[in-house]
JSON list of C-alpha atoms in Angstrom, two decimals:
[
{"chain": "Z", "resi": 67, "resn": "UNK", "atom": "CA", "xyz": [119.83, 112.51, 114.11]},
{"chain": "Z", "resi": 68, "resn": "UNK", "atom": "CA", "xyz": [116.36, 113.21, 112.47]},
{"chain": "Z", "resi": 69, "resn": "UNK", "atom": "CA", "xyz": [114.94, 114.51, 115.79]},
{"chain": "Z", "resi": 70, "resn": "UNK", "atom": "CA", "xyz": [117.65, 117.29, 115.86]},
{"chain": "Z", "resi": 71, "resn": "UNK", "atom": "CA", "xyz": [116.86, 118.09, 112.56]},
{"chain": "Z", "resi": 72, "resn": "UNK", "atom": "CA", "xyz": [113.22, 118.53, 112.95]},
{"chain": "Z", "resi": 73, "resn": "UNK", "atom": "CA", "xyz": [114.42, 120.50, 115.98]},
{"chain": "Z", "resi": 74, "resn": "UNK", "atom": "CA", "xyz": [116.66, 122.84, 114.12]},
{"chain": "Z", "resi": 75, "resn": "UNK", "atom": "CA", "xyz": [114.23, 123.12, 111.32]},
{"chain": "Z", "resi": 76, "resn": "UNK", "atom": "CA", "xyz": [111.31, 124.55, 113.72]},
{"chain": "Z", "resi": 77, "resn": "UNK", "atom": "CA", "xyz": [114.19, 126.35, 116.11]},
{"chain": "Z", "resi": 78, "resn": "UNK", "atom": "CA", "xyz": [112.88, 129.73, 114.73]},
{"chain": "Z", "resi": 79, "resn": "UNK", "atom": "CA", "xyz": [109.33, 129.75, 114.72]},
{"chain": "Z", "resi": 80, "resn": "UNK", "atom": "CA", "xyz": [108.43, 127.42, 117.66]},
{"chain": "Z", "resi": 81, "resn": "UNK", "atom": "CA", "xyz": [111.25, 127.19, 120.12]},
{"chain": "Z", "resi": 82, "resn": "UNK", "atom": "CA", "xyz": [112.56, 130.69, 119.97]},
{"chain": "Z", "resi": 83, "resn": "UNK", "atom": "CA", "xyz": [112.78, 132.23, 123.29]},
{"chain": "Z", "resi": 84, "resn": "UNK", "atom": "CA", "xyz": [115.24, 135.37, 122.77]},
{"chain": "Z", "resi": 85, "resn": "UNK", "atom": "CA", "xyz": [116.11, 137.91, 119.84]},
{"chain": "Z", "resi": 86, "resn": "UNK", "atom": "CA", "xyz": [119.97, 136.71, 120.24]},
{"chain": "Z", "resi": 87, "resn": "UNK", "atom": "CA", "xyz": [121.30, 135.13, 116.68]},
{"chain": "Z", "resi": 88, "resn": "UNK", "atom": "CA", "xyz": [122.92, 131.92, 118.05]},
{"chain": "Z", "resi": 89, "resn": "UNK", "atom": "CA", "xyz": [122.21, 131.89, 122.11]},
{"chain": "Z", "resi": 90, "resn": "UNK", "atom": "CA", "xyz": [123.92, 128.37, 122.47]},
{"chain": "Z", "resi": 91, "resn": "UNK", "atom": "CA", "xyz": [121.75, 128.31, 126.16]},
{"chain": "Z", "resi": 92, "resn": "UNK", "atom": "CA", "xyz": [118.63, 129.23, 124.74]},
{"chain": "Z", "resi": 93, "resn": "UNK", "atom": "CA", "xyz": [119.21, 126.32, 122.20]},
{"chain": "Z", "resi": 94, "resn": "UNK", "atom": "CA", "xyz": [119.50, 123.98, 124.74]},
{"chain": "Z", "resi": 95, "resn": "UNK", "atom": "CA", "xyz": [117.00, 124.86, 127.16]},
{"chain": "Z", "resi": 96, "resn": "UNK", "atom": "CA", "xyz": [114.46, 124.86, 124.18]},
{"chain": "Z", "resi": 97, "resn": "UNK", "atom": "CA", "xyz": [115.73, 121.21, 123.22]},
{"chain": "Z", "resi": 98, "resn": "UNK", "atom": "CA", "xyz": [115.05, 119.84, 126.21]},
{"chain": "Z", "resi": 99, "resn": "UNK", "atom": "CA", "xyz": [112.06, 122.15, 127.78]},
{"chain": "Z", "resi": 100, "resn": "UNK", "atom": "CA", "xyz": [109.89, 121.69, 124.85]},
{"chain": "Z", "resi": 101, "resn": "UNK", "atom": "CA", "xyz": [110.94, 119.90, 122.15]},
{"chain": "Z", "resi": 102, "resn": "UNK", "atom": "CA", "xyz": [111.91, 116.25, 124.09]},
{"chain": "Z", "resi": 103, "resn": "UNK", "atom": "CA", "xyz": [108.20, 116.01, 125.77]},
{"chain": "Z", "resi": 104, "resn": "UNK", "atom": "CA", "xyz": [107.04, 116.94, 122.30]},
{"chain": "Z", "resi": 105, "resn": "UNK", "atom": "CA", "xyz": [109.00, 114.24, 120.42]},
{"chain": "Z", "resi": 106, "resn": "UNK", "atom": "CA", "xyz": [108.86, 111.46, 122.82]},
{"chain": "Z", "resi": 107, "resn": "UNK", "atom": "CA", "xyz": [104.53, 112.38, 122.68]},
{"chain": "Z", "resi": 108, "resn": "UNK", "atom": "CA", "xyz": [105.10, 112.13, 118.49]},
{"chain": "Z", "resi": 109, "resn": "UNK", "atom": "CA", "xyz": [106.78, 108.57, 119.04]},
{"chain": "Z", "resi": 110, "resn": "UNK", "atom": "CA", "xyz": [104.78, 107.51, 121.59]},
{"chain": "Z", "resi": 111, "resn": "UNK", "atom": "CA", "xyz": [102.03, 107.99, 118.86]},
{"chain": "Z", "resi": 112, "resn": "UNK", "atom": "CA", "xyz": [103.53, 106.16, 116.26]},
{"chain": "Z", "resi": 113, "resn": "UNK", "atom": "CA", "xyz": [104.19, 103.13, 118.70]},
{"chain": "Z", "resi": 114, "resn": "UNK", "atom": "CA", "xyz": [100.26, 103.05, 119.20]},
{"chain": "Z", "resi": 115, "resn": "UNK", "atom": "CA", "xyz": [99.35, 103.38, 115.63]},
{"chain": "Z", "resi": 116, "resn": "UNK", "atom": "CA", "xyz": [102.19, 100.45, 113.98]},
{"chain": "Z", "resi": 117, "resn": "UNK", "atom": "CA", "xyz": [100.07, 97.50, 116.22]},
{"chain": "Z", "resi": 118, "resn": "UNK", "atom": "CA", "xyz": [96.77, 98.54, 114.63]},
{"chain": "Z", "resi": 119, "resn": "UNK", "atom": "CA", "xyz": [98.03, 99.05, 110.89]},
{"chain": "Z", "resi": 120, "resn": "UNK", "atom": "CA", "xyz": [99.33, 95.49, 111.39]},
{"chain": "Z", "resi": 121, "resn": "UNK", "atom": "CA", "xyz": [96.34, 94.23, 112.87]},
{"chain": "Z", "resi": 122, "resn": "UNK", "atom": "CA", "xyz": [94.80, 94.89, 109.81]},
{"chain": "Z", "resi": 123, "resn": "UNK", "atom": "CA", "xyz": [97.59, 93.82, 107.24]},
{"chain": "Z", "resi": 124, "resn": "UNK", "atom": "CA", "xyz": [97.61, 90.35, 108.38]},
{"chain": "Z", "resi": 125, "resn": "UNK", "atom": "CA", "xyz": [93.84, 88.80, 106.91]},
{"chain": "Z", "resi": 126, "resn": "UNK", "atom": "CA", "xyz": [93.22, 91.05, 103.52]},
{"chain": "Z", "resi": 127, "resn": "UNK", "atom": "CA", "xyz": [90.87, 89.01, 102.17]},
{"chain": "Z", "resi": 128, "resn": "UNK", "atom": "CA", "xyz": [88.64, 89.96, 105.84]},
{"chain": "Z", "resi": 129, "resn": "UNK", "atom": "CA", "xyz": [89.28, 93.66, 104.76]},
{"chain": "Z", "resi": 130, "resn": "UNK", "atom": "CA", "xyz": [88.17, 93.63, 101.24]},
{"chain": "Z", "resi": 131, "resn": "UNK", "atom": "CA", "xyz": [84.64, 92.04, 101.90]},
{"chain": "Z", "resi": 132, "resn": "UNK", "atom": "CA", "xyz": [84.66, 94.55, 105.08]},
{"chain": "Z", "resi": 133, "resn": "UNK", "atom": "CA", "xyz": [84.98, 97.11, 102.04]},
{"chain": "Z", "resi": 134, "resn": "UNK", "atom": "CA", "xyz": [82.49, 95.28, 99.43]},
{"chain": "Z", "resi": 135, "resn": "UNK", "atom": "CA", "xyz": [79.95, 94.92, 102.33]},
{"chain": "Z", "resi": 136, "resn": "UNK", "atom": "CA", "xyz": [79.97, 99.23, 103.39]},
{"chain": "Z", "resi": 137, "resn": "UNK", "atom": "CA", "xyz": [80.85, 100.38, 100.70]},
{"chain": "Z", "resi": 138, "resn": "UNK", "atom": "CA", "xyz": [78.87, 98.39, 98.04]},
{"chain": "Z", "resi": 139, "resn": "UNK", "atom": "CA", "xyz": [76.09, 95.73, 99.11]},
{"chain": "Z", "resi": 140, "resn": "UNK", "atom": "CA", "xyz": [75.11, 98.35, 102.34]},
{"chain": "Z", "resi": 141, "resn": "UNK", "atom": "CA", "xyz": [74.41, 101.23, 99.71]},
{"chain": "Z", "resi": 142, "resn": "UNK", "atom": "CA", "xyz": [72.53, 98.86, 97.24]},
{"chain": "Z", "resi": 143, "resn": "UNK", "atom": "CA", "xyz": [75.18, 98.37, 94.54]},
{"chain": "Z", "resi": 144, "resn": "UNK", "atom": "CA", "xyz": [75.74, 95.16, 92.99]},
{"chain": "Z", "resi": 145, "resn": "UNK", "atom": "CA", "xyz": [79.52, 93.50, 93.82]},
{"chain": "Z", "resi": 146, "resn": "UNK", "atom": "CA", "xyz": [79.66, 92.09, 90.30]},
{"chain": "Z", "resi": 147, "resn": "UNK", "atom": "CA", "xyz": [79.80, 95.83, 88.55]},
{"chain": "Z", "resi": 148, "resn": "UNK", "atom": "CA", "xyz": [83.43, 96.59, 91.18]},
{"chain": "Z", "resi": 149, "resn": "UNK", "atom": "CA", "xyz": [86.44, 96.24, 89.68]},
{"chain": "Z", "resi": 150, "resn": "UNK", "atom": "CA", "xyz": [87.66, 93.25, 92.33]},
{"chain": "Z", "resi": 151, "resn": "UNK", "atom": "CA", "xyz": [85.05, 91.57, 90.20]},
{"chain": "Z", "resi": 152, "resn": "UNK", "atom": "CA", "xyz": [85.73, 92.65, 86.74]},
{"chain": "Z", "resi": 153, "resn": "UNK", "atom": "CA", "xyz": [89.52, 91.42, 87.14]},
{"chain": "Z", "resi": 154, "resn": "UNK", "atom": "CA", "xyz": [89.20, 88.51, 89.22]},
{"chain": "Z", "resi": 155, "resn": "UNK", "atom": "CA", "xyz": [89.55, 89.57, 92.73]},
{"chain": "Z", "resi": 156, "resn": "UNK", "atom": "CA", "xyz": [86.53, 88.36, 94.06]},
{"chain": "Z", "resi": 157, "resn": "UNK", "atom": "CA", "xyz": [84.48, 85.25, 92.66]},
{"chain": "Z", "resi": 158, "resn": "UNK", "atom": "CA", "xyz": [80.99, 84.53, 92.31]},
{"chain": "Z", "resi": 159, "resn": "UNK", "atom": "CA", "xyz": [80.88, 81.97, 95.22]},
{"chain": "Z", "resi": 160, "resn": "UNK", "atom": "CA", "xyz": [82.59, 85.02, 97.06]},
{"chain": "Z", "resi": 161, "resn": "UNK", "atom": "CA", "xyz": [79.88, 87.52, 96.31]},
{"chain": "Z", "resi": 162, "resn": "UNK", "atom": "CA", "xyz": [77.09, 85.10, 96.77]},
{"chain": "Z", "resi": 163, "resn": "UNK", "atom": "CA", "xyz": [78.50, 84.81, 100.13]},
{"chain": "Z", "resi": 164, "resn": "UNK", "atom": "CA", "xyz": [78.63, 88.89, 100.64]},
{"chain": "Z", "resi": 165, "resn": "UNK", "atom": "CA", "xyz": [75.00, 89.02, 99.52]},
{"chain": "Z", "resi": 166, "resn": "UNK", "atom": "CA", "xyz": [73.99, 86.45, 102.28]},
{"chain": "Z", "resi": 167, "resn": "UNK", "atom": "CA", "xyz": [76.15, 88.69, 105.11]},
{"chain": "Z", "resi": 168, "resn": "UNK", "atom": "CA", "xyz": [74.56, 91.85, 104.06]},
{"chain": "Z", "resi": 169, "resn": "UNK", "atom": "CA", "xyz": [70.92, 91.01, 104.03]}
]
């Protein structure tokens, strides 16, 4: 249902192949000339992406000294002036440990 919508809603601008108001052949030729291979390419793309996005879901705490390691310690800041420090997110034993993987 919310591919033939997204069809219908681009029907004018993208698929359009005559000047006729409501061709009902033109409609379907378009559907399935153009706009299937285009759709099943759009899921085909989100079935890729979904593995990797949970890849990285499953070990956070891996993630957020991935983050405090580029984005802080490699540019020379100091871990205990981020906000993962200031509320608790990250302990001192933690960022003792960061400073040791960084150098």
């Amino acid at each position: 249902m919310y591919a033939l919508i997204v069809y219908f809603a681009q029907y004018l601008t993208e698929y359009k192949a005559s000047f006729a108001q409501f061709d009902v052949q033109d409609i379907l030729l378009q559907f399935s000339k153009k706009f299937l291979p285009w759709w099943r390419g759009r899921l085909a793309e989100v079935k890729n992406i979904a593995p990797q996005q949970q890849r990285a879901e499953t070990d956070p705490i891996a993630e957020r000294n991935a983050y405090l390691l580029e984005e802080y310690i490699a540019n020379g800041y100091d871990v205990r002036q981020s906000g993962l420090y200031a509320y608790g997110f990250i302990t001192e034993d933690e960022v003792k440990e960061l400073e040791q993987w960084g150098r």
